[in-house]
Amino acid sequence: MTTTTVTGPKEQACDTLLAAGHTACTGCGEALAAKLVLGAAGRDIIVTDATGCLEVFTTRFPQSSWEVPFIHSLFENSAAVASGVEAALKALGRQNEAKVIAQGGDGGTADIGLQALSGMLERGHNVLYVCYDNEAYMNTGVQRSGLTPFDCMTTTSPYGEYSWGNKHNKKDMPGIAAAHGIPYVATASVAFPKDIENKVKKALTIPGPKYLQIHSPCPLGWRSNPHLTIKVAKLAIETGLYPVFEMENGKITKVRKVKTPKTPVEEYLKIQGRFAHLFKSPKGQEEIQKIQEIADRNIEKYGLA
Amino acid sequence: MPKQLLQGNQAIAMAAESAGLKFFAGYPITPASEIIHEMVNKRHIRVLQMEDEIASINAIIGASLAGLKTMTATSGPGFSLMQESIGMAHMMEVPIVIVNVQRVGPSTGMPTLPAQGDVIQCIHGSHGDYFPIVFYPNSVAELYQYTIMAFNAAEESLSPVILLSDGYISHLYETITPSGDFEIKVRSRSPLGSGNRHFTGLSHEDSLPKTSDVDNYRRLITRLQEKQQSVAQRYNYYEYLECSKDTDTLLISYGGLSRAAYYFKNDFSLYRPIRMFPVVEEIRSIASRYKRILVMEMNTGQYAHEIERILHRNIENIPILGGRIDLTEMKQKIKQKMNE
């Protein structure tokens, strides 16, 4: 029987496992997040990736930024392909040679890919699923997704006479993942790189399915200044709009606290064009108040204060 | 109406509204997304952005049964996901319109250059036998016109009608005069109410399941086939340009590519199917006047095989693959074929 090497090339081709020269936009949060995930995971991984911005900007013909084995699946099936990879490694008796990481954006995770993800979590595959959450379908032209926040303006949730933007609340994906009874669920943000690295490293030591959701600002879709990516990401946390926490075996074990006094949500909203309509008329204040209530509920629910 | 500069996808959305569309469900995909972008800004059309294309087609099936004219729009990958439900809609006789703006496949292919690779999938993508009506226009004005035709044919045939487009014509901007002159067919079915009505994808008689009666199944399929054929005959649309010079060659092309084929109108006679399926009968008599038939298409010969099957004669195909429409290359390929 012939064997092939599962792990990546041993020679150091570049400094990071996500090589420079990809075509992400200036200030892209997702590019930064992916680089951190790969760096923390190390070379001995096999990566699957749903169609989306990350796949597009890292695989521009005739090059690839991926210094590890990489499978670009379709839009809906990253978790299912990863399930197969992991099961095959086990069948080959090679499960100790490489860890499997499945990736998707928020649309590929919470909408079209939810069924495949649920199956993967339920069957208990030893896979780390990473959702890069930039809160809309950026690759196809900024359409809303299940993780788009309330009142956010996108091309399919426009602001106008009859609409304040996205009518629906952000789907509680970490809660849905945790409801499968998996051992590790966490959220993170590009605002805190070390935290992402620690969570990836920790997750990869835990057997079974893991879910990590990383808040990744998108200057193009959020209409924010590219040099403010980290500031925007920080404000999402400080206002309580993006709770950062760890959940082990269904219980929250660690949270990133918000400062007292808490930062009003306006501070976060006003530096992003996707919320600019809320500041155009006095009625917008009522909408901002609704968003403040979402933040307040988060602070209470996750014990962020 | 005054003249307007419209993108192909905008023309589809505008025509759908004039045809009486009241419910749209879809999922983002290039090069079809502009259609949903247009729809969300229309006050009198209910729009649901669904979680994927399987949900999108099933939402329009549900809304159609509930009593509205409905449509979805997608590209190849989404069209593939819809296939099982397209079969269901044929079996249940649900009038819906599906727009497929084709891009290079299989799989993610070459995002998002134009292609014509979904031609056969339109008629054989779902399992079992079904007989869809498929239109494929080649200009912004025609996208407008045949979107309305698609809605009318759907109501007349009580079936899913497919409007093919491609990344080329859907993203083309042309000046058109959106016409209000088209006849709009009224809603064919009464909406669901409180009465006892049953819809099923199972083999059925008078809409109630009948799954072990072989003769009944045969009657059902024959009835569906004959119905589709007879409705299709009211939409015998094609374009035939007889060459002014004496020629023994007929060049067949359609959709975006046929725009480039007009360049050869002084060398060959040209034929362009607009109602792609069921194949227009007139092709038999037109083809009989020519010794050679060339089919030029942006796939490896999908329509060529279909024409060959129908005419029982040898057809030569010229594949134009990979999303590039280049006259120099086309000329050279035709020349090469003619010298063979």
PDB file of N, CA and C in Angstrom, chain B residues 8 116 136-143 166 168-176 239 241 251-265 270-272 296 298 325 327 330:
ATOM      1  N   GLY B   8     -30.107  44.061 -18.337  1.00  0.00           N
ATOM      2  CA  GLY B   8     -30.917  42.870 -18.580  1.00  0.00           C
ATOM      3  C   GLY B   8     -31.690  42.419 -17.349  1.00  0.00           C
ATOM      4  N   GLN B 116     -23.455  28.663 -21.286  1.00  0.00           N
ATOM      5  CA  GLN B 116     -24.755  28.095 -21.660  1.00  0.00           C
ATOM      6  C   GLN B 116     -24.760  26.616 -21.305  1.00  0.00           C
ATOM      7  N   TYR B 136     -35.275  31.420 -24.092  1.00  0.00           N
ATOM      8  CA  TYR B 136     -33.923  31.969 -23.958  1.00  0.00           C
ATOM      9  C   TYR B 136     -33.773  33.163 -24.906  1.00  0.00           C
ATOM     10  N   PRO B 137     -34.021  34.371 -24.399  1.00  0.00           N
ATOM     11  CA  PRO B 137     -33.913  35.578 -25.233  1.00  0.00           C
ATOM     12  C   PRO B 137     -32.449  35.954 -25.478  1.00  0.00           C
ATOM     13  N   ASN B 138     -32.238  36.997 -26.324  1.00  0.00           N
ATOM     14  CA  ASN B 138     -30.845  37.397 -26.553  1.00  0.00           C
ATOM     15  C   ASN B 138     -30.602  38.903 -26.490  1.00  0.00           C
ATOM     16  N   SER B 139     -31.552  39.642 -25.914  1.00  0.00           N
ATOM     17  CA  SER B 139     -31.331  41.084 -25.771  1.00  0.00           C
ATOM     18  C   SER B 139     -32.109  41.562 -24.548  1.00  0.00           C
ATOM     19  N   VAL B 140     -31.850  42.799 -24.162  1.00  0.00           N
ATOM     20  CA  VAL B 140     -32.572  43.338 -23.003  1.00  0.00           C
ATOM     21  C   VAL B 140     -34.063  43.458 -23.328  1.00  0.00           C
ATOM     22  N   ALA B 141     -34.359  43.912 -24.554  1.00  0.00           N
ATOM     23  CA  ALA B 141     -35.765  44.032 -24.954  1.00  0.00           C
ATOM     24  C   ALA B 141     -36.450  42.660 -24.926  1.00  0.00           C
ATOM     25  N   GLU B 142     -35.745  41.660 -25.408  1.00  0.00           N
ATOM     26  CA  GLU B 142     -36.343  40.311 -25.394  1.00  0.00           C
ATOM     27  C   GLU B 142     -36.464  39.743 -23.985  1.00  0.00           C
ATOM     28  N   LEU B 143     -35.507  40.064 -23.112  1.00  0.00           N
ATOM     29  CA  LEU B 143     -35.640  39.597 -21.718  1.00  0.00           C
ATOM     30  C   LEU B 143     -36.952  40.135 -21.145  1.00  0.00           C
ATOM     31  N   ASP B 166     -27.980  34.636 -19.551  1.00  0.00           N
ATOM     32  CA  ASP B 166     -26.585  34.336 -19.236  1.00  0.00           C
ATOM     33  C   ASP B 166     -25.930  35.618 -18.723  1.00  0.00           C
ATOM     34  N   TYR B 168     -23.834  37.376 -19.806  1.00  0.00           N
ATOM     35  CA  TYR B 168     -23.607  38.389 -20.828  1.00  0.00           C
ATOM     36  C   TYR B 168     -24.854  39.258 -21.033  1.00  0.00           C
ATOM     37  N   ILE B 169     -25.984  38.654 -21.365  1.00  0.00           N
ATOM     38  CA  ILE B 169     -27.158  39.506 -21.657  1.00  0.00           C
ATOM     39  C   ILE B 169     -27.794  40.068 -20.386  1.00  0.00           C
ATOM     40  N   SER B 170     -27.668  39.361 -19.257  1.00  0.00           N
ATOM     41  CA  SER B 170     -28.248  39.895 -18.034  1.00  0.00           C
ATOM     42  C   SER B 170     -27.512  41.134 -17.543  1.00  0.00           C
ATOM     43  N   HIS B 171     -26.235  41.241 -17.877  1.00  0.00           N
ATOM     44  CA  HIS B 171     -25.460  42.400 -17.450  1.00  0.00           C
ATOM     45  C   HIS B 171     -25.278  43.432 -18.561  1.00  0.00           C
ATOM     46  N   LEU B 172     -25.958  43.194 -19.664  1.00  0.00           N
ATOM     47  CA  LEU B 172     -25.884  44.120 -20.791  1.00  0.00           C
ATOM     48  C   LEU B 172     -26.829  45.298 -20.526  1.00  0.00           C
ATOM     49  N   TYR B 173     -26.405  46.497 -20.905  1.00  0.00           N
ATOM     50  CA  TYR B 173     -27.303  47.659 -20.837  1.00  0.00           C
ATOM     51  C   TYR B 173     -27.735  48.016 -22.246  1.00  0.00           C
ATOM     52  N   GLU B 174     -29.053  48.102 -22.471  1.00  0.00           N
ATOM     53  CA  GLU B 174     -29.561  48.505 -23.779  1.00  0.00           C
ATOM     54  C   GLU B 174     -30.771  49.410 -23.569  1.00  0.00           C
ATOM     55  N   THR B 175     -31.010  50.235 -24.573  1.00  0.00           N
ATOM     56  CA  THR B 175     -32.186  51.102 -24.499  1.00  0.00           C
ATOM     57  C   THR B 175     -33.385  50.340 -25.025  1.00  0.00           C
ATOM     58  N   ILE B 176     -34.419  50.270 -24.215  1.00  0.00           N
ATOM     59  CA  ILE B 176     -35.624  49.569 -24.672  1.00  0.00           C
ATOM     60  C   ILE B 176     -36.852  50.426 -24.357  1.00  0.00           C
ATOM     61  N   GLU B 239     -35.953  32.724 -34.458  1.00  0.00           N
ATOM     62  CA  GLU B 239     -35.532  33.716 -35.436  1.00  0.00           C
ATOM     63  C   GLU B 239     -34.800  32.978 -36.555  1.00  0.00           C
ATOM     64  N   LEU B 241     -32.916  33.746 -40.206  1.00  0.00           N
ATOM     65  CA  LEU B 241     -32.423  34.734 -41.158  1.00  0.00           C
ATOM     66  C   LEU B 241     -31.828  34.006 -42.343  1.00  0.00           C
ATOM     67  N   LEU B 251     -26.419  27.975 -39.594  1.00  0.00           N
ATOM     68  CA  LEU B 251     -25.697  28.150 -38.329  1.00  0.00           C
ATOM     69  C   LEU B 251     -26.707  28.407 -37.215  1.00  0.00           C
ATOM     70  N   ILE B 252     -26.693  27.510 -36.227  1.00  0.00           N
ATOM     71  CA  ILE B 252     -27.644  27.639 -35.112  1.00  0.00           C
ATOM     72  C   ILE B 252     -26.906  28.161 -33.882  1.00  0.00           C
ATOM     73  N   SER B 253     -27.456  29.170 -33.250  1.00  0.00           N
ATOM     74  CA  SER B 253     -26.916  29.641 -31.968  1.00  0.00           C
ATOM     75  C   SER B 253     -28.057  30.312 -31.217  1.00  0.00           C
ATOM     76  N   TYR B 254     -27.833  30.633 -29.954  1.00  0.00           N
ATOM     77  CA  TYR B 254     -28.932  31.186 -29.136  1.00  0.00           C
ATOM     78  C   TYR B 254     -28.352  31.987 -27.984  1.00  0.00           C
ATOM     79  N   GLY B 255     -29.216  32.737 -27.315  1.00  0.00           N
ATOM     80  CA  GLY B 255     -28.797  33.504 -26.138  1.00  0.00           C
ATOM     81  C   GLY B 255     -27.708  34.502 -26.462  1.00  0.00           C
ATOM     82  N   GLY B 256     -26.891  34.804 -25.485  1.00  0.00           N
ATOM     83  CA  GLY B 256     -25.838  35.808 -25.628  1.00  0.00           C
ATOM     84  C   GLY B 256     -24.943  35.575 -26.832  1.00  0.00           C
ATOM     85  N   LEU B 257     -24.586  34.318 -27.077  1.00  0.00           N
ATOM     86  CA  LEU B 257     -23.670  34.008 -28.177  1.00  0.00           C
ATOM     87  C   LEU B 257     -24.260  34.355 -29.542  1.00  0.00           C
ATOM     88  N   SER B 258     -25.585  34.251 -29.658  1.00  0.00           N
ATOM     89  CA  SER B 258     -26.219  34.499 -30.965  1.00  0.00           C
ATOM     90  C   SER B 258     -26.053  35.961 -31.395  1.00  0.00           C
ATOM     91  N   ARG B 259     -25.776  36.836 -30.437  1.00  0.00           N
ATOM     92  CA  ARG B 259     -25.522  38.238 -30.802  1.00  0.00           C
ATOM     93  C   ARG B 259     -24.277  38.335 -31.679  1.00  0.00           C
ATOM     94  N   ALA B 260     -23.270  37.524 -31.337  1.00  0.00           N
ATOM     95  CA  ALA B 260     -22.041  37.523 -32.130  1.00  0.00           C
ATOM     96  C   ALA B 260     -22.257  36.792 -33.458  1.00  0.00           C
ATOM     97  N   ALA B 261     -23.182  35.810 -33.453  1.00  0.00           N
ATOM     98  CA  ALA B 261     -23.404  35.022 -34.672  1.00  0.00           C
ATOM     99  C   ALA B 261     -24.010  35.854 -35.805  1.00  0.00           C
ATOM    100  N   TYR B 262     -24.681  36.975 -35.450  1.00  0.00           N
ATOM    101  CA  TYR B 262     -25.234  37.840 -36.508  1.00  0.00           C
ATOM    102  C   TYR B 262     -24.137  38.297 -37.477  1.00  0.00           C
ATOM    103  N   TYR B 263     -22.924  38.322 -37.005  1.00  0.00           N
ATOM    104  CA  TYR B 263     -21.791  38.727 -37.839  1.00  0.00           C
ATOM    105  C   TYR B 263     -21.678  37.844 -39.091  1.00  0.00           C
ATOM    106  N   PHE B 264     -22.170  36.615 -39.000  1.00  0.00           N
ATOM    107  CA  PHE B 264     -22.006  35.668 -40.105  1.00  0.00           C
ATOM    108  C   PHE B 264     -23.224  35.617 -41.026  1.00  0.00           C
ATOM    109  N   LYS B 265     -24.097  36.608 -40.926  1.00  0.00           N
ATOM    110  CA  LYS B 265     -25.372  36.519 -41.663  1.00  0.00           C
ATOM    111  C   LYS B 265     -25.202  36.628 -43.177  1.00  0.00           C
ATOM    112  N   LEU B 270     -28.999  31.824 -40.679  1.00  0.00           N
ATOM    113  CA  LEU B 270     -28.915  31.719 -39.219  1.00  0.00           C
ATOM    114  C   LEU B 270     -30.259  31.277 -38.639  1.00  0.00           C
ATOM    115  N   TYR B 271     -30.172  30.430 -37.648  1.00  0.00           N
ATOM    116  CA  TYR B 271     -31.387  30.023 -36.935  1.00  0.00           C
ATOM    117  C   TYR B 271     -31.155  30.187 -35.443  1.00  0.00           C
ATOM    118  N   ARG B 272     -32.102  30.802 -34.756  1.00  0.00           N
ATOM    119  CA  ARG B 272     -31.972  31.000 -33.314  1.00  0.00           C
ATOM    120  C   ARG B 272     -33.255  30.565 -32.619  1.00  0.00           C
ATOM    121  N   MET B 296     -23.446  26.352 -32.795  1.00  0.00           N
ATOM    122  CA  MET B 296     -22.391  27.009 -32.023  1.00  0.00           C
ATOM    123  C   MET B 296     -22.988  27.380 -30.668  1.00  0.00           C
ATOM    124  N   MET B 298     -22.183  27.776 -26.057  1.00  0.00           N
ATOM    125  CA  MET B 298     -21.188  27.913 -24.985  1.00  0.00           C
ATOM    126  C   MET B 298     -21.256  26.722 -24.028  1.00  0.00           C
ATOM    127  N   ILE B 325     -16.323  35.317 -25.630  1.00  0.00           N
ATOM    128  CA  ILE B 325     -16.960  35.439 -26.942  1.00  0.00           C
ATOM    129  C   ILE B 325     -16.040  36.314 -27.785  1.00  0.00           C
ATOM    130  N   LEU B 327     -14.819  37.104 -31.761  1.00  0.00           N
ATOM    131  CA  LEU B 327     -15.158  36.894 -33.173  1.00  0.00           C
ATOM    132  C   LEU B 327     -14.037  36.230 -33.969  1.00  0.00           C
ATOM    133  N   MET B 330     -14.116  32.673 -33.244  1.00  0.00           N
ATOM    134  CA  MET B 330     -15.296  32.052 -33.835  1.00  0.00           C
ATOM    135  C   MET B 330     -15.100  31.841 -35.339  1.00  0.00           C
TER     136      MET B 330
END
